XYZ file of C-alpha atoms in Angstrom:
713
model
C 112.250 75.634 139.950
C 114.509 77.407 141.148
C 114.486 79.018 145.032
C 111.332 81.066 145.584
C 109.817 83.015 148.695
C 105.633 84.170 148.420
C 104.138 87.636 148.616
C 101.987 87.266 151.554
C 100.121 89.457 149.935
C 99.207 87.870 146.676
C 100.834 84.610 147.455
C 102.612 84.576 144.046
C 105.902 82.275 143.944
C 109.088 84.527 143.168
C 112.287 84.002 142.567
C 114.408 84.123 145.748
C 116.680 86.980 145.989
C 113.228 89.194 144.024
C 112.547 93.098 145.178
C 109.217 93.484 144.411
C 106.358 90.524 144.084
C 105.634 90.133 140.247
C 102.214 89.769 140.461
C 101.114 92.827 142.623
C 104.451 94.961 143.102
C 104.311 94.158 146.634
C 108.162 94.133 148.602
C 109.124 91.025 148.865
C 110.588 90.428 152.758
C 113.550 87.970 153.557
C 111.115 86.333 156.164
C 108.338 85.877 153.162
C 109.770 83.098 152.313
C 107.042 80.360 153.942
C 104.398 79.533 151.731
C 100.868 80.899 151.248
C 98.377 79.429 149.316
C 96.367 82.053 147.589
C 92.723 82.138 147.531
C 92.357 83.745 145.018
C 94.095 84.492 141.139
C 96.379 87.430 141.943
C 93.966 89.613 140.194
C 90.408 89.595 140.306
C 88.367 89.259 136.679
C 88.385 93.370 137.308
C 91.353 94.068 136.949
C 93.433 90.880 136.249
C 92.967 92.449 132.578
C 95.497 95.565 133.475
C 99.375 94.158 133.452
C 101.936 93.815 136.586
C 104.261 96.336 137.458
C 106.400 96.691 140.574
C 105.682 99.941 142.861
C 108.980 101.565 142.313
C 107.497 102.158 139.290
C 103.755 103.982 139.909
C 105.367 105.620 143.155
C 101.950 107.460 144.743
C 98.783 107.567 144.119
C 95.180 110.059 145.027
C 92.755 107.747 143.560
C 91.126 107.333 140.008
C 89.513 109.601 138.270
C 85.515 109.886 139.088
C 82.039 110.029 137.286
C 81.910 113.249 134.893
C 85.528 114.133 135.239
C 86.276 116.252 131.536
C 90.048 115.044 130.441
C 91.334 117.180 127.248
C 88.175 119.309 127.354
C 87.291 116.238 125.187
C 87.077 113.320 127.599
C 83.972 112.948 129.799
C 84.159 109.969 132.414
C 81.056 108.168 132.253
C 82.560 105.046 134.720
C 85.553 103.043 136.240
C 86.554 99.516 133.962
C 88.815 98.692 136.735
C 91.920 99.520 138.851
C 95.596 98.349 138.650
C 98.695 99.585 140.326
C 99.401 101.231 137.581
C 96.563 103.271 137.252
C 92.940 102.687 135.907
C 91.112 102.017 132.717
C 87.656 104.088 132.422
C 85.099 103.967 129.770
C 83.946 107.469 128.284
C 82.616 109.241 125.508
C 84.494 111.225 123.594
C 82.845 114.651 122.289
C 84.116 115.517 120.165
C 83.672 113.044 117.562
C 79.497 111.911 118.195
C 79.593 111.348 121.860
C 81.526 107.866 120.579
C 82.135 105.405 123.619
C 86.205 104.792 124.014
C 88.214 103.613 126.793
C 90.879 105.211 128.449
C 93.735 103.744 130.455
C 95.196 105.979 132.613
C 99.685 105.430 134.005
C 100.563 107.460 136.771
C 104.393 108.380 136.061
C 105.034 109.198 139.455
C 107.900 107.960 141.407
C 110.352 108.437 138.576
C 113.539 110.645 138.816
C 114.078 113.437 135.928
C 115.946 111.348 134.094
C 114.045 108.252 134.186
C 110.269 110.073 133.411
C 112.357 112.307 130.487
C 112.900 108.281 128.607
C 109.699 107.036 130.297
C 107.769 110.188 128.364
C 109.264 109.013 124.784
C 109.118 105.618 125.378
C 105.526 106.106 125.315
C 104.625 108.101 122.734
C 106.894 105.559 120.993
C 104.843 103.173 121.962
C 101.571 104.358 121.686
C 102.155 106.196 117.535
C 103.594 101.918 116.609
C 99.929 100.858 118.603
C 98.192 103.720 117.142
C 99.805 101.723 113.739
C 98.720 98.805 114.248
C 95.434 97.569 112.335
C 93.522 94.186 112.127
C 90.451 92.732 113.843
C 91.073 91.351 116.849
C 93.061 94.620 118.770
C 91.240 97.938 119.687
C 92.255 100.460 117.333
C 93.824 103.702 119.216
C 92.814 106.989 118.191
C 94.359 109.982 121.203
C 97.124 109.881 123.798
C 98.271 112.953 126.039
C 99.699 113.741 129.581
C 96.913 115.620 132.055
C 98.317 115.638 135.405
C 100.914 113.910 136.013
C 99.432 110.554 133.956
C 99.886 109.739 130.760
C 96.652 108.536 128.978
C 95.591 106.755 125.989
C 92.574 106.131 123.837
C 91.249 103.323 122.428
C 88.444 101.912 120.884
C 85.443 100.770 123.647
C 84.134 96.785 123.231
C 81.433 95.811 124.396
C 82.104 92.120 126.260
C 83.687 90.283 129.385
C 86.756 88.834 129.702
C 87.746 85.167 128.756
C 88.039 84.915 132.394
C 84.710 86.110 133.283
C 83.058 83.803 130.139
C 85.432 80.824 131.840
C 83.582 81.576 135.224
C 80.319 81.402 134.258
C 80.855 78.547 131.781
C 79.751 74.800 133.067
C 82.221 73.294 135.076
C 84.772 76.677 134.417
C 85.515 75.341 130.659
C 84.779 75.797 127.619
C 83.146 73.293 124.789
C 86.329 72.014 122.305
C 84.661 73.831 119.316
C 84.742 77.068 121.252
C 88.324 76.778 122.514
C 89.785 75.518 118.481
C 87.244 78.652 117.151
C 89.438 80.731 120.039
C 92.716 79.259 119.614
C 92.560 79.991 115.944
C 91.663 84.043 116.154
C 94.757 84.391 118.804
C 96.841 82.246 116.195
C 96.139 85.317 114.068
C 96.126 88.118 116.085
C 99.644 87.035 117.662
C 100.987 86.384 114.186
C 100.270 89.891 113.388
C 102.313 90.685 116.034
C 105.151 88.695 115.365
C 105.081 90.066 111.337
C 105.308 93.292 112.152
C 108.541 95.412 111.645
C 109.861 95.275 113.770
C 108.132 92.150 115.862
C 106.067 92.680 118.451
C 105.869 90.058 121.588
C 103.411 90.110 123.507
C 104.619 88.728 126.047
C 101.095 88.354 128.715
C 98.883 86.069 127.023
C 96.099 85.020 129.203
C 92.639 85.118 129.729
C 92.150 88.201 131.326
C 93.876 90.264 127.881
C 91.208 88.948 125.880
C 87.665 89.905 125.508
C 85.197 88.216 123.879
C 81.848 89.390 122.777
C 78.469 88.397 122.466
C 78.831 87.038 119.580
C 82.101 85.255 120.150
C 84.594 87.493 118.261
C 88.323 88.431 120.165
C 89.649 90.947 120.884
C 93.565 91.364 122.511
C 94.138 93.800 124.805
C 96.691 95.203 127.033
C 100.023 95.966 125.585
C 101.719 96.127 128.202
C 102.639 99.873 128.421
C 103.140 100.092 131.903
C 106.376 97.563 131.413
C 108.096 101.009 129.865
C 107.876 103.404 132.991
C 109.305 100.722 135.023
C 112.573 102.294 136.211
C 113.983 98.875 137.171
C 113.811 98.015 133.585
C 115.007 101.542 132.319
C 118.126 101.255 134.665
C 118.579 97.192 133.459
C 117.022 95.460 131.717
C 118.247 92.051 133.140
C 116.425 92.851 136.463
C 112.814 92.620 135.749
C 110.660 89.357 134.148
C 107.033 90.460 132.209
C 104.510 88.436 132.676
C 101.781 86.325 134.521
C 102.678 83.883 136.805
C 101.832 80.582 135.195
C 101.165 81.442 132.070
C 104.931 83.347 131.397
C 107.196 80.961 129.926
C 110.225 80.314 132.320
C 113.098 81.882 130.238
C 110.662 85.312 130.830
C 112.060 85.147 134.575
C 115.372 84.979 133.440
C 115.780 86.352 130.062
C 114.275 89.852 129.159
C 115.987 88.811 125.266
C 112.616 85.797 124.571
C 111.701 85.304 121.520
C 108.149 84.376 119.664
C 108.008 81.178 121.191
C 106.937 82.976 124.851
C 103.858 83.887 123.211
C 103.399 80.359 122.275
C 104.148 79.041 125.173
C 101.607 81.512 127.160
C 99.035 80.415 123.983
C 99.572 76.817 125.197
C 98.739 78.058 128.212
C 95.108 80.072 127.741
C 94.142 77.420 126.104
C 95.022 73.807 128.278
C 93.116 76.020 130.716
C 90.297 77.097 128.386
C 90.035 72.779 127.665
C 90.502 71.930 131.975
C 89.036 74.865 133.997
C 92.668 74.539 135.978
C 94.068 78.159 136.502
C 97.624 77.295 136.087
C 98.792 80.406 138.183
C 98.428 78.265 141.180
C 100.883 76.207 139.804
C 103.121 77.552 137.502
C 104.396 75.124 134.383
C 102.694 72.071 135.893
C 100.508 70.668 133.584
C 97.990 67.886 133.105
C 98.541 66.004 129.806
C 95.361 66.322 127.849
C 93.205 63.243 127.191
C 90.377 62.540 125.225
C 88.227 59.584 123.689
C 89.661 57.727 120.929
C 86.560 59.093 118.543
C 87.006 62.426 119.515
C 89.955 63.029 116.867
C 91.635 65.614 119.161
C 94.542 63.479 119.964
C 96.575 66.130 118.542
C 95.445 69.096 119.571
C 96.822 67.484 123.180
C 100.280 66.882 122.048
C 99.857 70.413 120.414
C 99.360 71.483 123.698
C 101.769 70.207 125.270
C 104.463 70.981 122.441
C 103.603 74.267 122.836
C 104.647 74.097 126.730
C 107.363 72.603 126.120
C 110.291 74.140 129.261
C 112.710 74.522 126.479
C 111.543 77.269 123.519
C 113.279 75.158 120.554
C 111.168 72.539 121.004
C 107.494 74.443 120.665
C 106.452 74.867 118.239
C 107.944 77.425 115.648
C 105.633 80.167 114.656
C 102.688 80.897 115.239
C 101.830 80.202 111.724
C 102.689 76.168 112.625
C 100.482 76.540 115.869
C 97.422 78.080 113.565
C 97.850 75.535 110.632
C 97.412 72.910 112.807
C 94.010 73.963 114.465
C 92.700 74.448 111.143
C 93.376 70.730 109.888
C 92.376 70.248 114.282
C 88.517 71.760 113.529
C 88.529 70.657 109.800
C 88.563 67.295 111.158
C 86.570 66.917 114.094
C 84.133 69.283 112.832
C 84.043 69.137 108.748
C 85.311 71.674 106.522
C 81.611 73.677 105.867
C 81.376 74.411 109.726
C 81.842 78.518 110.559
C 84.582 78.073 113.122
C 86.922 77.494 110.068
C 89.116 80.467 109.653
C 91.042 81.228 106.369
C 91.580 84.845 106.079
C 94.923 86.027 107.108
C 95.907 89.442 107.638
C 99.204 91.426 106.931
C 101.499 93.676 109.507
C 101.554 97.230 108.247
C 104.839 96.903 106.772
C 106.584 98.177 104.123
C 106.095 96.093 100.425
C 106.694 96.095 97.066
C 103.667 96.119 94.784
C 103.197 92.578 93.705
C 102.067 89.770 92.953
C 102.575 85.877 95.532
C 101.271 83.319 97.013
C 101.089 82.977 100.832
C 101.155 80.403 102.976
C 98.826 81.018 105.338
C 98.229 83.272 108.200
C 101.704 84.024 107.389
C 104.497 83.758 104.991
C 107.248 83.654 107.094
C 108.658 81.491 105.341
C 108.814 83.706 102.272
C 106.240 83.786 99.162
C 105.459 80.252 97.362
C 106.040 80.261 93.529
C 103.259 82.095 91.867
C 101.042 80.051 89.972
C 100.370 79.499 86.360
C 96.662 79.405 85.899
C 95.643 78.574 82.904
C 94.076 80.810 80.586
C 90.959 81.296 81.493
C 87.009 81.073 79.263
C 85.042 84.391 80.315
C 82.200 82.542 79.498
C 82.657 79.329 81.098
C 80.681 78.331 84.158
C 80.683 76.017 86.864
C 83.435 75.315 89.729
C 87.148 75.623 88.289
C 90.521 73.654 89.559
C 90.723 74.323 93.739
C 92.551 77.682 94.737
C 95.524 76.098 96.733
C 96.395 80.266 97.264
C 95.337 82.981 97.348
C 97.300 85.950 95.556
C 97.196 89.212 97.699
C 97.995 92.693 95.719
C 100.263 94.750 98.146
C 100.532 98.560 97.882
C 103.949 99.847 98.965
C 104.060 103.601 101.271
C 107.086 104.348 99.340
C 105.419 104.077 95.520
C 103.120 107.152 96.437
C 101.209 106.052 93.680
C 98.537 108.864 92.742
C 95.221 108.615 93.639
C 93.117 107.012 90.324
C 95.834 104.182 89.844
C 93.772 101.657 88.277
C 94.999 97.871 89.430
C 92.568 95.898 87.935
C 89.167 95.880 85.160
C 87.288 93.046 84.881
C 85.497 92.308 81.636
C 84.302 88.795 82.001
C 80.527 89.816 82.739
C 78.250 90.138 79.706
C 75.934 92.126 81.645
C 75.478 94.791 84.233
C 76.779 94.189 87.381
C 75.085 94.765 90.279
C 76.932 93.741 93.783
C 80.702 93.122 94.617
C 82.344 91.421 97.413
C 86.057 91.198 98.887
C 87.444 88.045 100.002
C 88.587 88.238 103.499
C 92.065 88.481 102.656
C 91.565 90.806 100.006
C 93.088 88.548 97.260
C 89.803 88.015 95.299
C 86.699 89.371 94.405
C 83.166 87.737 93.891
C 81.211 90.209 91.147
C 76.979 89.328 90.775
C 75.828 90.942 87.216
C 72.794 90.982 85.336
C 74.651 87.979 83.134
C 72.652 85.148 85.824
C 76.160 84.840 87.437
C 78.586 85.388 90.254
C 82.321 85.212 89.653
C 84.995 85.282 91.454
C 88.288 86.317 90.299
C 91.584 87.711 90.287
C 92.010 90.827 92.414
C 95.097 91.804 90.625
C 95.122 90.406 87.503
C 91.238 89.194 87.001
C 91.638 86.212 86.441
C 89.102 84.062 86.586
C 88.921 81.339 88.897
C 85.087 80.711 89.363
C 81.531 81.408 87.707
C 78.493 80.159 89.790
C 75.118 80.414 87.812
C 72.596 78.587 88.807
C 69.674 80.828 88.281
C 66.940 82.069 85.965
C 66.773 85.429 86.476
C 69.494 88.454 87.236
C 71.982 87.905 90.000
C 71.007 91.145 92.209
C 73.270 90.170 95.400
C 76.954 88.837 97.048
C 77.978 88.303 100.507
C 81.669 87.167 101.186
C 81.221 85.215 104.541
C 83.958 86.445 107.459
C 86.225 83.761 107.111
C 85.892 83.040 103.380
C 84.457 79.850 103.252
C 81.463 80.710 102.309
C 79.339 82.966 99.282
C 75.964 83.552 99.543
C 74.226 85.031 96.296
C 71.120 86.155 96.094
C 68.494 86.994 93.001
C 65.429 88.345 91.460
C 63.906 84.470 91.326
C 60.593 84.970 90.724
C 59.714 81.179 89.915
C 63.371 79.676 90.238
C 63.365 76.262 91.053
C 66.683 76.361 93.601
C 65.574 79.016 95.733
C 66.042 83.213 95.805
C 69.353 82.777 97.901
C 71.793 80.683 97.494
C 74.544 79.677 99.684
C 77.374 77.291 98.192
C 81.222 77.328 99.239
C 84.799 78.252 97.816
C 86.717 77.303 96.486
C 84.690 74.162 94.888
C 81.736 76.091 94.802
C 79.501 73.534 96.085
C 75.204 73.938 96.826
C 75.767 74.199 101.063
C 71.765 75.923 101.061
C 68.908 77.773 99.172
C 65.882 78.712 99.874
C 62.219 78.726 99.430
C 60.941 81.296 96.200
C 60.173 84.225 97.533
C 56.641 85.139 95.528
C 57.756 88.986 94.421
C 61.466 89.979 94.296
C 61.405 92.594 91.342
C 59.155 95.377 91.345
C 58.036 97.502 88.308
C 60.886 99.746 89.604
C 63.233 98.087 87.566
C 66.136 100.260 89.054
C 65.649 99.170 92.589
C 67.211 95.998 93.529
C 65.194 93.646 96.303
C 66.994 91.700 97.903
C 69.992 92.000 99.847
C 72.419 90.618 101.261
C 74.664 90.554 104.476
C 76.523 88.800 106.754
C 77.132 89.330 110.508
C 80.917 90.153 111.770
C 81.562 86.908 112.700
C 79.844 84.912 110.017
C 77.491 82.864 112.216
C 74.509 84.863 110.715
C 73.324 86.423 107.634
C 71.177 88.898 106.863
C 68.529 88.903 103.646
C 66.282 91.396 102.419
C 63.264 90.728 100.257
C 60.896 91.932 98.193
C 58.176 91.315 100.256
C 59.025 94.152 102.874
C 60.966 92.229 105.270
C 64.160 91.344 106.491
C 64.975 87.454 107.496
C 68.337 86.539 109.690
C 69.695 82.980 109.983
C 71.412 80.961 111.839
C 74.140 79.772 109.838
C 74.549 76.599 110.911
C 71.387 75.342 111.325
C 69.716 77.783 108.461
C 67.101 78.599 110.328
C 65.101 82.077 110.847
C 66.370 83.039 114.118
C 64.915 87.124 113.537
C 62.490 88.974 110.601
C 61.967 92.493 111.146
C 58.777 93.482 108.953
C 58.448 96.776 109.545
C 59.158 98.507 105.526
C 57.261 99.085 103.424
C 58.668 98.707 100.499
C 60.756 96.764 98.933
C 64.159 96.559 101.036
C 67.467 97.946 99.582
C 70.058 97.568 102.163
C 71.307 95.592 105.484
C 74.331 96.655 107.398
C 75.356 95.089 110.504
C 76.484 97.301 113.329
C 80.353 96.009 113.689
C 79.403 94.284 117.171
C 76.470 92.564 115.595
C 73.791 93.390 117.566
C 71.807 96.086 115.923
C 70.788 96.206 112.160
C 70.190 98.624 109.367
C 67.780 98.207 106.427
C 66.693 100.644 104.105
C 63.886 100.492 101.780
C 62.065 102.339 98.991
C 59.823 103.696 101.778
C 62.048 106.884 102.435
C 63.621 105.596 105.746
C 66.130 103.609 107.268
C 65.226 101.340 110.076
C 66.975 100.666 112.840
C 66.140 96.973 114.675
C 67.902 94.475 117.090
C 69.276 91.524 115.257
C 68.583 88.714 117.624
C 65.032 89.722 117.941
C 64.084 91.746 115.058
C 62.390 94.642 117.430
C 62.207 98.550 115.780
C 64.797 100.534 117.894
C 63.885 103.420 115.433
C 63.477 104.818 112.241
C 64.985 108.026 110.749
C 63.475 109.743 107.875
C 67.094 111.295 106.676
C 66.196 111.925 102.972
C 63.474 113.444 100.367
C 63.611 110.403 98.122
C 64.484 107.046 98.653
C 67.814 105.455 99.926
C 69.527 103.115 98.427
C 72.126 102.447 100.920
C 73.520 103.032 103.567
C 77.114 102.074 105.779
C 77.941 101.993 109.382
C 81.075 103.727 110.760
C 83.421 100.941 111.724
C 83.066 102.788 115.557
C 79.431 102.311 115.576
C 78.650 105.746 116.195
C 77.724 106.820 113.068
C 75.590 105.960 109.737
C 76.062 107.461 106.081
C 73.144 107.060 104.089
C 72.853 107.311 100.337
C 69.892 108.133 98.290
C 68.508 108.998 94.854
C 67.889 113.113 96.466
C 71.717 113.349 95.136
C 73.265 113.266 98.447
C 74.889 111.442 101.646
C 73.796 112.225 104.786
C 76.493 111.456 108.029
C 74.160 111.331 111.183
C 74.087 109.589 114.828
C 73.339 105.922 114.966
C 71.912 106.821 118.326
C 69.791 110.272 118.076
C 69.424 110.714 114.169
C 71.003 114.083 114.774
C 72.667 115.262 110.820
C 76.524 115.622 111.160
C 77.584 116.118 107.518
C 75.674 115.866 104.413
C 77.670 115.428 101.216
C 75.783 116.777 97.711
C 78.744 116.719 95.559
C 77.365 114.031 92.999
C 74.955 115.164 89.546
C 72.412 112.397 89.889
C 71.403 109.630 92.419
C 73.581 107.928 94.509
C 73.450 104.231 95.003
C 76.652 103.141 96.516
C 78.040 103.561 100.438
C 80.998 103.311 101.791
C 83.151 103.549 104.944
C 87.266 102.791 104.961
C 88.014 99.868 107.590
C 90.182 102.808 109.362
C 87.156 105.448 109.328
C 88.988 107.880 107.898
C 86.781 108.468 104.796
C 83.874 107.765 102.906
C 83.213 106.462 98.787
C 80.057 106.931 97.148
C 78.663 106.763 93.160
C 75.972 106.559 91.982
C 73.854 106.810 88.308
C 76.337 109.515 86.929
C 79.155 107.274 86.310
C 81.472 108.678 89.095
C 83.123 107.928 92.684
C 82.842 110.292 94.794
C 86.285 110.109 98.332
C 85.470 112.439 100.422
C 86.624 113.021 104.463
C 84.777 111.613 106.927
C 85.216 114.015 109.598
C 84.922 116.635 107.434
C 82.674 115.840 104.456
C 85.605 117.653 102.054
C 85.637 116.578 98.613
C 89.377 114.288 98.340
C 89.294 112.391 94.888
C 86.915 111.503 91.641
C 86.801 108.368 90.165
C 85.471 109.014 85.869
C 86.939 105.882 84.157
C 83.217 104.261 83.992
C 80.786 104.976 81.232
C 77.659 103.611 83.013
C 75.706 103.913 86.741
C 78.340 102.430 89.985
C 76.225 99.993 91.522
C 78.387 98.912 94.261
C 81.733 100.362 95.984
C 83.551 98.109 98.638
C 87.046 99.151 100.244
C 89.895 97.230 100.781
C 91.131 96.305 104.619
C 94.054 98.613 103.722
C 91.558 101.385 103.205
C 94.011 101.694 99.553
C 91.599 100.777 97.493
C 88.030 100.907 96.356
C 86.804 98.229 94.080
C 83.768 100.123 92.027
C 81.221 97.833 89.599
C 78.957 99.163 87.081
C 76.666 98.829 84.301
C 79.012 99.386 81.758
C 80.379 95.526 82.597
C 82.983 96.282 84.527
C 84.498 95.874 88.170
C 87.403 98.068 88.322
C 89.708 98.565 91.342
C 91.334 101.501 91.257
C 93.661 103.671 94.606
C 91.643 105.943 96.466
C 94.382 107.994 98.491
């Protein structure tokens, strides 16, 4: 390491000649050259999620906002979540959007000259707009940005959880089990790879446990994109003078070279994984990592070698991309835990790039080296049953913003069923669809070509429900199985079709009302639980690792018709023929509330992506949007001519699609209730509707024995 001086405030080692502390912004004096060992890491668990910035970038502060402050005549401050040198992060309510909870990051702009202020303002706006267009399950959504009283504000998702820093503090021995570290590492690879493949690429630069939030259900979110660096006048004047990152986690080249590559994030990920496994905080001794050793029988030697390679001081000796790290972590997970384990993830997410509408086979999780040659699938007989050859690559539909295809453009019509299609589910990467039919089969097919890949049948009665697991390795299907030997619910692997689990048959899965489904399935957002609604007036929540029932809700007075998880996985909303929507705790089955919103049977429901609202569809020909906490009706959509059977909320939260017995799918504005488009190409009742991940397309299933995939916007 080069000669260093130590900060008298936090003890961080800094390069000789630095004017300010790399970690806390404290001015560095010449007499600070004596070593000072930090008592604690540079940031506390409360403030460590905020990126460092030099004092000259922020100027004098007048303190954080007080509770009950109203920002922009809209955001009601509830409490402060964390503070840092540049500002603070607050928990607030958005009073113009149903009092949804949001997080607001505040950044001071004091201390800047007029010229620097103009540059920083433009940079802030540009960065805010960039973040606003990012869509990934592990990134909080950006809703708004504005300035007020000399400070910038960024409004984003409020995420219930804790930082990995805090999670480590509660862990035994200050470290996490290998299985959990692999699960976290795979998720981090996916979101960082997503950023690296944006146009232009985004390099995070400050990955560390304090900048990762983990939810109670082990889903991770990457937070703090270092907007504060845009406000640093040192960087505005001379990009070569300001390092960016956190000591111990920042790659060596970040100290000297502003033109870093994606390999800097690979180094930071290696440092983070090393800390999760060993409990050793790298900020205490930067660039010094003890080799990872595992028992020979653990099959983890490859994990140790991978992490030490990621921590190479020479960037060229690290893995080339996050895709390489992702594949190796997948291989290790598969080797150690088995491919059927929930920790495996096979669902890449593509960046918001301008692409053409093509069919391409991608190397998971990202196509850094370009698409592979398209696979020529043999022609398949639609009536064939049993597993087909394994899927070696997932073909994906990619719609271009430049093509300006009109709403209603049909991408694919699947005609492989011989009976009414009751339900459907997208694969997590959006490349395939699984559809359940009265012909007693679940068929898995290519969403762009309609080519059949797998036909699964093991039922004596019609198939009522199908749900693809979030990690993409399993499919659950439910049947009207009065006396079926193999059970009324089955879970089977993809792409082999091998049966993994089947329930004991229930006694009453069908009622005299032949148009009402009596079995519905929904995976929890993290894939660790599966909710199954039955004709026995109850919902069972299964642990998908042990296949044991962990909660049962028995509050319904009729067959359960729909089940939906809240986005945070903590609550479940369910409906039955009792005309009510029940909301209850997913872990205990304890009722929270019962809402009577409709004048007839509630057939379908959907949570808004932020978890604040619910849309419910009914046989009374309406769809209502209402507050999930209070039950207050916010919108009533009444453009349907007959019973409404299905409703789905777009992943971006902007639109809702609903359909029913009139054979029409209506796309409408989720905030205003205004009608946007009507899709009328089906010749029978619409039973299921599902949005694609990019909120551009809808898949619709009908009594006319077909599934249509069409552009909705």
